[in-house]
Coordinates of C-alpha atoms in Angstrom, one line a residue:
Chain A
M1 CA 0.0 0.0 0.0
E2 CA 1.1 3.5 -0.7
N3 CA 1.3 5.5 2.6
A4 CA 1.4 2.8 5.1
V5 CA 2.7 4.2 8.4
I6 CA 3.7 0.8 9.8
Q7 CA 4.9 -1.8 7.5
L8 CA 6.1 -5.3 8.4
K9 CA 7.3 -7.7 5.8
N10 CA 7.9 -11.4 6.5
V11 CA 9.1 -10.6 10.0
S12 CA 10.2 -13.5 12.2
K13 CA 11.7 -13.6 15.6
K14 CA 13.1 -16.7 17.3
Y15 CA 14.1 -17.2 20.9
G16 CA 16.1 -20.3 20.8
D17 CA 13.8 -22.9 19.3
F18 CA 10.7 -20.9 20.1
M19 CA 9.1 -19.0 17.3
A20 CA 7.8 -15.8 18.9
V21 CA 6.8 -14.1 15.6
N22 CA 6.4 -16.1 12.5
Q23 CA 6.5 -14.6 9.0
L24 CA 4.4 -11.6 9.9
N25 CA 3.1 -9.3 7.3
L26 CA 1.2 -6.2 8.5
S27 CA 0.5 -2.7 7.2
I28 CA -1.2 0.1 9.1
Q29 CA -2.5 3.3 7.5
Q30 CA -2.2 6.9 8.7
G31 CA -4.8 7.9 11.2
E32 CA -5.9 4.4 11.9
I33 CA -6.5 2.7 15.2
F34 CA -5.3 -0.8 14.9
G35 CA -5.9 -3.4 17.5
L36 CA -3.5 -6.2 18.0
L37 CA -5.6 -8.8 19.7
G38 CA -4.2 -12.0 21.0
P39 CA -3.7 -14.1 24.1
N40 CA -0.7 -13.8 26.3
G41 CA 2.5 -15.0 24.7
A42 CA 1.2 -14.6 21.2
G43 CA 4.1 -12.4 20.2
K44 CA 2.3 -9.0 20.5
S45 CA 4.9 -7.4 22.7
T46 CA 7.8 -8.8 20.7
T47 CA 6.3 -7.3 17.5
I48 CA 6.0 -4.0 19.2
L49 CA 9.6 -4.2 20.5
M50 CA 10.8 -4.8 17.0
L51 CA 8.8 -1.8 15.8
M52 CA 10.6 0.3 18.3
G53 CA 14.0 -1.2 17.4
L54 CA 14.4 -2.5 21.0
T55 CA 15.0 -5.9 19.7
E56 CA 16.1 -7.2 16.3
P57 CA 14.1 -9.4 14.0
C58 CA 15.7 -12.5 12.9
D59 CA 14.3 -12.1 9.4
G60 CA 12.3 -9.7 7.4
S61 CA 12.0 -5.9 7.5
V62 CA 10.3 -3.5 9.8
E63 CA 9.5 0.0 8.7
V64 CA 7.8 2.8 10.6
C65 CA 7.0 6.0 8.7
G66 CA 9.3 4.7 5.9
I67 CA 12.2 4.3 8.3
N68 CA 13.8 1.0 9.0
S69 CA 13.4 0.4 12.8
T70 CA 16.2 -2.1 13.0
T71 CA 18.9 0.1 11.5
H72 CA 17.7 3.5 12.4
P73 CA 15.9 3.2 15.7
I74 CA 16.7 6.8 16.8
E75 CA 14.7 8.3 13.9
V76 CA 11.8 6.0 14.6
K77 CA 11.8 6.8 18.3
R78 CA 11.6 10.5 17.4
K79 CA 8.3 9.8 15.6
V80 CA 6.8 7.0 17.7
G81 CA 5.6 7.2 21.2
Y82 CA 5.6 3.9 23.0
L83 CA 3.8 3.1 26.2
P84 CA 5.2 -0.1 27.6
E85 CA 3.1 -2.6 29.4
D86 CA 3.2 -1.7 33.1
V87 CA 5.1 1.5 32.6
G88 CA 7.5 2.7 35.3
F89 CA 8.3 6.2 36.5
Y90 CA 10.9 7.6 38.9
D91 CA 8.9 7.1 42.0
D92 CA 10.5 9.9 44.1
W93 CA 9.9 12.5 41.4
S94 CA 6.6 14.3 40.8
G95 CA 4.5 13.4 37.8
L96 CA 5.4 16.8 36.3
D97 CA 9.1 16.2 36.7
N98 CA 8.9 12.8 35.1
L99 CA 7.3 14.4 32.1
I100 CA 9.8 17.2 31.9
Y101 CA 12.6 14.7 32.0
T102 CA 11.2 12.8 29.0
A103 CA 10.7 16.1 27.2
R104 CA 14.3 17.0 27.8
L105 CA 15.4 13.7 26.5
N106 CA 13.5 14.5 23.3
G107 CA 15.5 17.7 23.0
L108 CA 13.0 20.3 24.2
E109 CA 14.4 23.4 25.9
P110 CA 13.7 23.5 29.7
K111 CA 11.1 26.2 29.5
E112 CA 9.3 24.7 26.6
A113 CA 9.5 21.3 28.3
K114 CA 7.9 22.6 31.4
A115 CA 5.0 24.4 29.6
R116 CA 4.3 21.3 27.4
A117 CA 4.4 19.0 30.4
A118 CA 2.0 21.1 32.3
E119 CA -0.3 21.3 29.3
L120 CA -0.3 17.6 28.9
M121 CA -1.0 16.9 32.6
E122 CA -4.1 18.9 32.1
R123 CA -5.0 17.1 29.0
V124 CA -4.9 13.7 30.6
G125 CA -6.7 15.1 33.7
L126 CA -3.9 15.0 36.2
A127 CA -3.5 18.8 36.6
D128 CA -4.3 18.8 40.3
Q129 CA -1.9 15.8 40.9
K130 CA 1.1 17.1 39.0
D131 CA 3.2 17.8 42.0
K132 CA 2.5 14.6 43.7
K133 CA 5.2 11.9 43.6
T134 CA 4.5 9.2 41.1
G135 CA 5.2 6.6 43.7
K136 CA 1.9 7.6 45.2
Y137 CA -0.1 7.5 42.0
S138 CA -2.7 4.9 41.4
K139 CA -2.5 2.5 38.6
G140 CA -5.0 4.4 36.5
M141 CA -3.2 7.6 37.1
R142 CA 0.1 6.1 36.1
Q143 CA -1.3 4.9 32.8
R144 CA -2.7 8.4 32.1
L145 CA 0.7 9.8 33.0
G146 CA 2.2 7.3 30.7
L147 CA 0.0 8.5 27.9
A148 CA 1.0 12.1 28.6
D149 CA 4.6 10.9 28.5
V150 CA 4.1 9.3 25.1
L151 CA 2.4 12.5 23.8
I152 CA 5.1 14.9 24.9
K153 CA 7.2 14.3 21.9
N154 CA 4.3 15.0 19.6
P155 CA 4.4 11.7 17.9
D156 CA 3.0 10.6 14.5
V157 CA 2.4 7.1 15.8
I158 CA 1.6 5.9 19.2
I159 CA 2.0 2.3 20.3
L160 CA 0.3 1.2 23.4
D161 CA 1.2 -2.2 24.8
E162 CA -1.8 -3.4 26.9
P163 CA -2.6 0.0 28.2
T164 CA -5.7 -1.1 30.0
T165 CA -4.6 -3.9 32.1
G166 CA -5.2 -3.4 35.8
I167 CA -7.4 -0.3 35.5
D168 CA -11.0 -0.2 36.7
P169 CA -13.7 0.0 34.0
K170 CA -14.3 3.7 34.4
G171 CA -10.6 4.4 34.0
V172 CA -10.5 2.1 30.9
Q173 CA -13.4 4.0 29.4
E174 CA -11.6 7.4 30.0
L175 CA -8.4 6.1 28.6
L176 CA -10.0 4.7 25.5
N177 CA -12.0 8.0 24.9
L178 CA -8.8 9.9 25.2
I179 CA -7.1 7.7 22.6
V180 CA -10.0 8.2 20.2
E181 CA -10.0 12.0 20.8
L182 CA -6.3 12.2 20.2
R183 CA -6.6 10.3 16.9
D184 CA -9.4 12.6 15.8
E185 CA -7.5 15.8 16.7
H186 CA -4.0 15.0 15.4
Q187 CA -4.7 12.2 12.9
M188 CA -2.3 10.0 14.8
T189 CA -1.9 6.4 14.0
V190 CA -2.5 4.2 17.0
L191 CA -1.4 0.6 17.5
F192 CA -3.1 -0.8 20.4
S193 CA -2.3 -4.3 21.8
S194 CA -4.7 -6.0 24.1
H195 CA -6.1 -9.3 25.0
N196 CA -9.4 -7.7 25.9
L197 CA -11.8 -8.1 23.1
H198 CA -14.4 -5.6 24.1
Q199 CA -12.1 -2.7 24.4
V200 CA -10.6 -3.5 21.0
Q201 CA -14.0 -3.8 19.5
Q202 CA -15.0 -0.4 20.9
V203 CA -12.2 1.8 19.6
C204 CA -10.3 0.0 16.9
D205 CA -10.9 0.6 13.2
R206 CA -9.2 -2.6 12.3
V207 CA -8.2 -5.6 14.3
G208 CA -5.5 -8.1 13.8
I209 CA -5.8 -11.4 15.5
F210 CA -2.5 -12.8 16.6
V211 CA -1.9 -16.3 17.8
D212 CA 1.3 -18.2 18.2
G213 CA 3.3 -15.6 16.4
K214 CA 1.0 -15.6 13.4
L215 CA -1.5 -13.0 12.2
L216 CA -4.5 -15.2 11.6
A217 CA -6.8 -12.6 10.3
E218 CA -7.0 -8.8 10.0
G219 CA -9.7 -6.3 9.0
N220 CA -12.6 -4.6 10.6
I221 CA -15.0 -6.6 12.7
E222 CA -17.3 -7.3 9.7
E223 CA -14.5 -8.4 7.5
L224 CA -13.1 -10.5 10.3
S225 CA -16.3 -12.5 10.7
K226 CA -16.4 -13.0 7.0
Q227 CA -12.9 -14.1 6.9
L228 CA -13.1 -16.4 9.8
F229 CA -16.5 -17.8 9.3
T230 CA -16.7 -19.1 5.9
H231 CA -19.6 -21.1 7.3
G232 CA -21.7 -18.1 7.9
K233 CA -22.5 -15.8 10.6
Y234 CA -25.4 -17.4 12.4
L235 CA -25.9 -20.9 13.6
I236 CA -29.5 -22.0 14.0
E237 CA -30.4 -25.1 15.9
L238 CA -33.7 -26.6 15.1
G239 CA -35.5 -29.5 16.7
I240 CA -38.7 -30.9 15.3
D241 CA -41.1 -33.7 16.2
A242 CA -41.4 -36.0 13.3
S243 CA -42.6 -39.1 15.1
F244 CA -46.1 -39.0 13.9
K245 CA -45.1 -38.8 10.3
N246 CA -44.8 -41.7 7.9
I247 CA -41.4 -40.7 6.8
P248 CA -39.5 -40.1 10.1
D249 CA -36.2 -39.0 8.6
A250 CA -37.6 -35.7 7.6
Q251 CA -35.9 -35.7 4.2
V252 CA -38.6 -33.5 2.9
L253 CA -37.9 -30.7 5.3
E254 CA -34.2 -30.8 4.5
N255 CA -35.0 -30.3 0.9
M256 CA -37.3 -27.4 1.7
L257 CA -34.8 -25.8 3.9
T258 CA -32.0 -26.0 1.3
S259 CA -34.1 -24.0 -1.0
L260 CA -34.3 -21.1 1.5
E261 CA -32.1 -18.1 0.7
G262 CA -28.9 -17.5 2.7
I263 CA -28.5 -21.1 3.9
Q264 CA -24.9 -22.2 3.7
S265 CA -25.0 -25.7 5.1
I266 CA -27.3 -28.0 7.0
K267 CA -26.3 -30.8 9.3
K268 CA -29.0 -33.3 10.1
E269 CA -29.2 -35.9 12.7
D270 CA -32.7 -37.5 12.9
E271 CA -34.8 -34.8 14.3
Y272 CA -32.1 -32.3 15.0
F273 CA -30.8 -29.8 12.5
E274 CA -27.8 -27.5 12.6
I275 CA -28.2 -24.8 10.0
E276 CA -25.5 -22.2 9.2
C277 CA -26.6 -19.2 7.4
L278 CA -25.4 -15.7 6.5
A279 CA -28.5 -13.8 7.7
D280 CA -31.0 -14.3 10.4
I281 CA -33.6 -16.5 8.7
S282 CA -35.1 -18.2 11.7
S283 CA -38.6 -17.0 10.9
G284 CA -38.2 -18.5 7.4
I285 CA -37.1 -21.8 8.9
A286 CA -40.1 -21.8 11.3
K287 CA -42.4 -21.2 8.4
A288 CA -40.8 -24.0 6.4
V289 CA -41.3 -26.4 9.3
M290 CA -45.0 -25.4 9.6
D291 CA -45.5 -25.7 5.8
A292 CA -44.1 -29.2 5.9
D293 CA -46.5 -30.1 8.7
Y294 CA -43.9 -30.8 11.4
K295 CA -44.1 -29.9 15.0
L296 CA -41.6 -27.4 16.0
R297 CA -39.8 -28.4 19.2
Y298 CA -37.3 -25.6 19.5
L299 CA -35.5 -23.0 17.4
N300 CA -32.3 -21.6 18.8
K301 CA -30.3 -18.8 17.2
K302 CA -26.6 -18.3 17.9
E303 CA -24.9 -15.2 16.6
Y304 CA -21.2 -15.1 15.9
G305 CA -19.7 -11.8 17.2
L306 CA -16.1 -11.0 17.9
D307 CA -16.7 -13.1 21.1
A308 CA -17.1 -16.2 19.0
I309 CA -14.2 -15.3 16.9
Y310 CA -12.1 -14.8 20.0
N311 CA -13.2 -18.0 21.6
R312 CA -12.8 -20.0 18.5
Y313 CA -9.2 -18.9 18.0
F314 CA -8.0 -18.5 21.4
E315 CA -9.5 -21.6 23.0
G316 CA -9.2 -23.9 20.1
G317 CA -5.8 -22.5 19.1
V318 CA -4.6 -22.8 15.5
S319 CA -6.2 -26.1 14.8
H320 CA -9.4 -24.4 13.5
A321 CA -7.6 -22.2 11.1
Chain B
M1 CA 20.9 13.0 31.8
V2 CA 24.2 13.2 33.7
S3 CA 22.8 15.8 36.0
K4 CA 19.8 13.6 36.7
E5 CA 22.1 10.7 37.6
I6 CA 24.2 12.8 39.8
S7 CA 21.3 14.2 41.7
D8 CA 19.9 10.7 42.0
S9 CA 23.0 9.3 43.5
V10 CA 23.7 12.2 45.8
R11 CA 20.2 12.1 47.2
S12 CA 20.0 8.4 47.7
W13 CA 20.3 7.0 51.2
K14 CA 22.9 4.4 50.5
F15 CA 25.3 7.1 49.2
L16 CA 24.7 9.3 52.2
I17 CA 25.5 6.4 54.5
M18 CA 28.6 5.4 52.7
V19 CA 29.9 9.0 52.6
A20 CA 29.2 9.3 56.3
I21 CA 31.2 6.1 57.0
V22 CA 34.1 7.2 54.9
L23 CA 34.1 10.7 56.4
L24 CA 34.1 9.3 59.9
T25 CA 36.8 6.8 59.3
C26 CA 38.9 9.5 57.6
L27 CA 38.5 11.8 60.6
G28 CA 39.4 8.8 62.8
A29 CA 42.5 8.1 60.8
L30 CA 43.5 11.7 60.8
Y31 CA 43.1 11.8 64.6
A32 CA 45.1 8.6 64.9
S33 CA 48.0 9.9 62.9
L34 CA 48.0 13.4 64.6
S35 CA 47.7 12.1 68.1
D36 CA 51.3 11.0 68.2
F37 CA 52.6 12.9 65.3
G38 CA 55.4 14.3 67.4
E39 CA 56.8 10.8 67.9
A40 CA 56.4 10.0 64.2
I41 CA 58.5 12.8 62.9
K42 CA 61.4 12.4 65.3
G43 CA 62.9 9.3 63.7
G44 CA 65.9 9.8 61.4
T45 CA 64.6 8.2 58.2
A46 CA 64.6 9.6 54.7
D47 CA 60.8 10.2 54.8
D48 CA 61.1 12.7 57.5
D49 CA 61.0 15.7 55.3
F50 CA 57.5 14.8 54.2
F51 CA 55.3 15.7 57.1
F52 CA 52.2 15.9 55.1
L53 CA 52.5 12.5 53.5
K54 CA 52.8 11.0 57.0
L55 CA 49.3 12.3 57.7
F56 CA 48.1 9.7 55.2
T57 CA 50.2 6.8 56.1
H58 CA 51.0 7.1 59.8
S59 CA 49.0 5.6 62.5
N60 CA 49.4 5.4 66.3
G61 CA 48.4 1.7 66.3
S62 CA 44.9 2.0 67.6
L63 CA 43.3 2.9 64.3
P64 CA 44.5 2.1 60.8
S65 CA 45.8 4.9 58.7
Y66 CA 44.0 6.9 56.0
I67 CA 45.3 4.8 53.0
V68 CA 44.3 1.5 54.7
F69 CA 40.9 2.9 55.2
I70 CA 40.6 4.0 51.6
S71 CA 41.8 0.7 50.3
F72 CA 39.3 -1.1 52.4
L73 CA 36.3 1.2 52.0
G74 CA 36.9 2.5 48.5
P75 CA 35.7 -0.8 46.8
L76 CA 32.7 -0.9 49.0
L77 CA 31.8 2.7 48.0
G78 CA 32.3 1.8 44.3
I79 CA 30.2 -1.3 44.6
S80 CA 27.4 0.5 46.4
M81 CA 27.2 3.1 43.7
G82 CA 27.1 0.7 40.8
F83 CA 25.4 -2.5 41.8
D84 CA 21.8 -1.4 41.1
C85 CA 22.3 1.2 38.4
V86 CA 20.9 -0.8 35.4
N87 CA 18.8 -3.5 36.9
S88 CA 16.9 -1.3 39.2
E89 CA 15.8 0.9 36.3
Q90 CA 14.7 -2.2 34.6
N91 CA 12.8 -3.5 37.6
K92 CA 11.0 -0.1 38.0
G93 CA 10.1 -0.3 34.3
T94 CA 11.7 3.1 33.6
L95 CA 14.4 1.6 31.4
S96 CA 12.1 0.7 28.5
R97 CA 10.4 4.1 28.8
V98 CA 13.7 5.9 28.6
L99 CA 14.9 3.8 25.8
A100 CA 11.8 4.6 23.8
Q101 CA 13.0 8.1 23.6
P102 CA 15.2 9.2 20.8
I103 CA 18.5 8.8 22.5
Y104 CA 21.3 6.4 21.8
R105 CA 21.3 3.4 24.0
D106 CA 24.8 3.8 25.2
Y107 CA 23.9 7.2 26.7
V108 CA 22.2 5.3 29.5
I109 CA 25.2 3.3 30.6
N110 CA 27.7 6.1 29.8
T111 CA 25.8 8.5 32.0
K112 CA 25.5 6.0 34.8
F113 CA 29.3 5.6 34.8
T114 CA 30.1 9.3 34.3
A115 CA 27.8 10.5 37.0
A116 CA 29.1 8.0 39.5
L117 CA 32.6 8.8 38.6
M118 CA 32.0 12.5 39.0
V119 CA 30.5 12.1 42.4
L120 CA 33.3 9.8 43.5
S121 CA 36.0 12.2 42.1
S122 CA 34.6 15.2 43.9
L123 CA 34.3 13.1 47.1
F124 CA 37.9 11.9 47.0
L125 CA 39.4 15.2 46.0
A126 CA 37.4 16.8 48.8
L127 CA 38.6 14.2 51.3
G128 CA 42.2 14.6 50.2
F129 CA 42.1 18.3 50.6
L130 CA 40.2 18.0 53.9
V131 CA 43.0 16.0 55.4
L132 CA 45.4 18.4 53.9
G133 CA 43.6 21.3 55.4
F134 CA 43.4 19.7 58.9
G135 CA 47.1 19.0 58.6
L136 CA 47.7 22.6 57.9
I137 CA 45.8 23.7 60.9
F138 CA 47.4 21.3 63.3
L139 CA 51.0 21.3 62.0
G140 CA 51.1 24.9 61.1
I141 CA 53.4 24.5 58.1
P142 CA 52.3 24.5 54.5
P143 CA 53.0 21.4 52.3
T144 CA 55.7 21.6 49.7
A145 CA 54.8 21.5 46.0
D146 CA 56.1 18.0 45.8
E147 CA 53.9 16.8 48.6
F148 CA 50.9 18.5 47.2
L149 CA 51.4 16.9 43.9
R150 CA 51.9 13.5 45.5
I151 CA 48.7 13.9 47.4
L152 CA 46.9 14.9 44.2
V153 CA 48.2 11.9 42.3
F154 CA 47.3 9.7 45.3
S155 CA 43.7 11.0 45.1
V156 CA 43.6 10.3 41.3
I157 CA 44.8 6.8 41.9
S158 CA 42.2 6.3 44.6
I159 CA 39.6 7.4 42.1
V160 CA 40.8 5.0 39.5
Y161 CA 40.8 2.2 42.1
V162 CA 37.2 3.0 43.1
A163 CA 36.2 3.3 39.5
F164 CA 37.5 -0.2 38.9
W165 CA 35.1 -1.5 41.5
L166 CA 32.4 0.7 40.3
N167 CA 32.7 -0.8 36.8
L168 CA 32.8 -4.3 38.1
S169 CA 29.5 -3.7 39.9
I170 CA 28.0 -2.0 36.8
L171 CA 28.9 -5.1 34.9
F172 CA 27.1 -7.2 37.5
S173 CA 24.1 -4.9 37.4
V174 CA 23.8 -5.4 33.7
K175 CA 24.3 -9.1 34.1
F176 CA 21.9 -9.9 37.0
R177 CA 18.3 -9.0 37.0
Q178 CA 18.0 -8.8 40.8
T179 CA 19.7 -6.0 42.5
A180 CA 20.4 -8.2 45.5
T181 CA 22.2 -10.7 43.4
S182 CA 24.4 -8.2 41.8
A183 CA 25.2 -6.5 45.2
L184 CA 26.1 -9.9 46.6
A185 CA 28.2 -10.8 43.6
G186 CA 30.1 -7.5 43.9
I187 CA 30.7 -7.9 47.6
S188 CA 31.8 -11.5 47.4
V189 CA 34.4 -10.6 44.8
W190 CA 35.6 -7.9 47.1
L191 CA 35.6 -10.2 50.1
F192 CA 37.5 -12.8 48.1
F193 CA 40.2 -10.4 47.3
T194 CA 40.5 -8.7 50.6
I195 CA 40.5 -11.8 52.8
F196 CA 40.7 -15.1 51.0
Y197 CA 43.1 -14.3 48.2
N198 CA 45.9 -13.6 50.7
I199 CA 45.2 -16.8 52.5
I200 CA 45.4 -18.8 49.2
V201 CA 48.6 -17.1 48.2
N202 CA 50.1 -17.8 51.6
L203 CA 49.2 -21.4 51.2
I204 CA 50.8 -21.6 47.8
A205 CA 53.8 -19.8 49.1
K206 CA 54.2 -22.2 52.0
G207 CA 53.9 -25.2 49.7
L208 CA 56.4 -23.9 47.2
A209 CA 58.9 -22.3 49.6
P210 CA 62.4 -23.2 48.6
A211 CA 64.7 -25.0 51.0
R212 CA 66.8 -22.9 53.3
F213 CA 70.1 -23.5 51.6
V214 CA 69.3 -22.8 47.9
N215 CA 71.1 -20.0 46.2
E216 CA 69.9 -16.5 46.4
N217 CA 68.8 -16.4 42.8
Q218 CA 66.1 -19.0 43.5
V219 CA 65.0 -17.2 46.6
V220 CA 64.6 -14.0 44.6
K221 CA 62.7 -15.8 41.9
F222 CA 60.4 -17.3 44.4
Q223 CA 59.7 -14.0 46.0
G224 CA 59.0 -12.5 42.6
F225 CA 56.6 -15.3 41.8
I226 CA 54.7 -14.8 45.0
Q227 CA 54.6 -11.1 44.5
N228 CA 53.2 -11.5 41.0
L229 CA 50.5 -13.8 42.4
M230 CA 49.6 -11.1 44.9
R231 CA 49.4 -8.6 42.1
F232 CA 46.4 -10.3 40.7
N233 CA 44.6 -8.7 43.6
P234 CA 43.5 -5.1 42.6
G235 CA 43.8 -4.1 46.3
Q236 CA 47.4 -5.1 46.3
L237 CA 48.0 -3.0 43.2
F238 CA 46.4 -0.1 44.9
N239 CA 48.4 -0.5 48.0
D240 CA 51.7 -0.8 46.1
A241 CA 50.9 2.3 44.1
T242 CA 49.8 4.4 47.0
T243 CA 52.4 3.5 49.5
T244 CA 55.1 4.2 46.9
L245 CA 53.7 7.6 46.2
L246 CA 53.2 8.5 49.8
R247 CA 56.5 7.1 51.0
P248 CA 59.1 8.6 48.7
S249 CA 61.9 6.5 50.2
I250 CA 60.5 3.3 48.7
R251 CA 62.7 2.6 45.7
S252 CA 61.5 -0.8 44.5
L253 CA 58.4 -2.9 44.8
G254 CA 60.2 -6.2 44.2
P255 CA 62.9 -7.9 46.3
L256 CA 66.3 -6.2 46.1
T257 CA 69.6 -8.0 46.7
T258 CA 72.3 -6.5 48.8
E259 CA 74.4 -6.0 45.7
Q260 CA 71.8 -3.9 44.1
T261 CA 71.4 -1.7 47.2
I262 CA 75.1 -1.2 47.7
G263 CA 76.1 2.3 46.9
A264 CA 72.5 3.6 46.9
I265 CA 72.1 6.7 48.9
P266 CA 69.0 6.4 51.2
S267 CA 67.4 9.5 50.0
P268 CA 63.8 10.0 48.8
L269 CA 62.9 9.6 45.2
P270 CA 61.6 12.5 43.2
L271 CA 57.9 12.4 42.2
D272 CA 58.5 11.3 38.6
Q273 CA 60.6 8.4 39.7
S274 CA 58.0 7.3 42.2
L275 CA 55.5 7.5 39.4
M276 CA 57.6 5.4 37.1
L277 CA 57.8 2.8 39.8
V278 CA 54.1 2.5 40.2
W279 CA 53.1 3.0 36.5
P280 CA 52.5 -0.7 35.8
Q281 CA 50.2 -0.9 38.8
V282 CA 48.2 2.1 37.7
T283 CA 48.0 0.9 34.1
V284 CA 46.6 -2.4 35.2
L285 CA 44.0 -0.7 37.3
I286 CA 43.0 1.6 34.5
G287 CA 43.0 -1.4 32.1
G288 CA 40.8 -3.4 34.3
T289 CA 38.4 -0.5 34.7
I290 CA 38.1 -0.2 30.9
L291 CA 37.8 -3.9 30.4
F292 CA 34.9 -4.2 32.8
F293 CA 33.2 -1.2 31.3
A294 CA 33.6 -2.6 27.8
I295 CA 32.1 -5.9 28.8
A296 CA 29.2 -4.2 30.5
Y297 CA 28.7 -1.9 27.5
T298 CA 28.5 -4.7 24.9
M299 CA 26.2 -6.7 27.0
F300 CA 23.9 -3.8 27.5
I301 CA 23.9 -2.7 23.9
R302 CA 23.0 -6.2 22.6
R303 CA 20.3 -6.8 25.3
E304 CA 16.7 -6.9 24.5
I305 CA 14.8 -4.5 26.7
R306 CA 11.5 -5.9 27.9
S307 CA 9.3 -3.9 30.1
R308 CA 9.8 -5.3 33.6

């Protein structure tokens, strides 16, 4: 793609025999919020470290804003703000001083650094806590301070490694809102790694699902379900009573159902049907049952959301892929 | 960054405690040497013209002298300043945050070393001058230029010596993830060299000691061998170097035969000659310092920095 901000090509990283990241290809566009979703140990953090040039890939190339992260990490770090998982601050300094230090490391003049730090403290809602030592900050405050710390260099891209772990729901909500606001204001590109599905679903434009070092699927939620569920989006379970009929195997009904629109596959076992379909056609099914003169025992609809995707891949592992 | 590191180390508790201990012992040593200073300068040896140097080396027997204190506590000071410099940042999670900023990675370890070295240098120079100043007050005579230079060089060598231990402990702090492990490793190396190394060398010496009636060449060779063994100990190098500098009458660090000393006038050596005598020792100390720093440096540069 033309103006991909983050571009990974065939990237692999091995620790001994363990393949942490395996032949990864990924590109993220300007102004996009991309969610990296995966269970622990899937290689999300390793990927991020490679993006920042904090570790070297064994194979492939990593480019951020058109700069190779492996060979020119300093230029990349100038443009990318990175909030590590469980970020640390100098505990015996105040929040403001911590920010000023980062600003100075980014080459800001002392006066400018101070002004910008104070402004950002306000932005993330810590203005009244800015002189408190960070050792006394709560987890949520630390994460917000971390976000301010990331923003102080005015980055083009921000990378957040599990920013929401250990924060209460309200804090998470505020943090997520802040991220979206920032993106809208400055057209920043955000890479957001998490194992929490709902948060990702809430803010991310596109999601990549990451398991065992491989990107299994990527796209927005709709595309994802299309990609992952070749069998359709809904699963309808149907039970009928065919005992009073002459032909108990209900072949007729199956034929009738097949002719319905949107049906992808039907599995039949005596009086029990498993119907996979693209749209919600449960009423059509019910009608078909009635028309064929069967008694309807039950009709149960299951919807495949991101939840199902998540479960399918994370619990079942790669075997389903 | 350097200024941050300096203020960090100066404000930290462990540094204050170490400085307090060093200061107290120095005052004690000063007192010990001054209390019977009159006795000390009466004797008729070649060192007698150097009153001020005696301040550093003389002791009344109840307390060790200044140089002994420094050779004992200096390593401890160095270790205490270095043992947690890298791994504590890592454990606090600040290392990955700092490294995400557009700075070169070696800045981090360079500043750690520079800051600690600057603090140590100012401390040792201050201590040296403090002793000098007290000497001035109590003795009432100013030091000669030669003495002053010797004291200055002595301070520099002390700094190098402490820097050696500092780097060793920085190396451990890069190597070990737990601060406690690296502190213990540093202290155990130090203990090994201050206590056990001498015991081991003594054992070897006893085992290898030549019979009583061998010719003198063999005895000299044996002495030289044992001395070389001792010189693997950085503390020994430091002691050699400093005593030579502060006792101008010492003319050789190895064994001398009677033939070699015949005709020598028992007069003090000039400063440049003393320096020549200890140059190998100082070189080894500096070399060791640089070696440890280089190892720590490469290990740190190639390390993958994970958060916590």
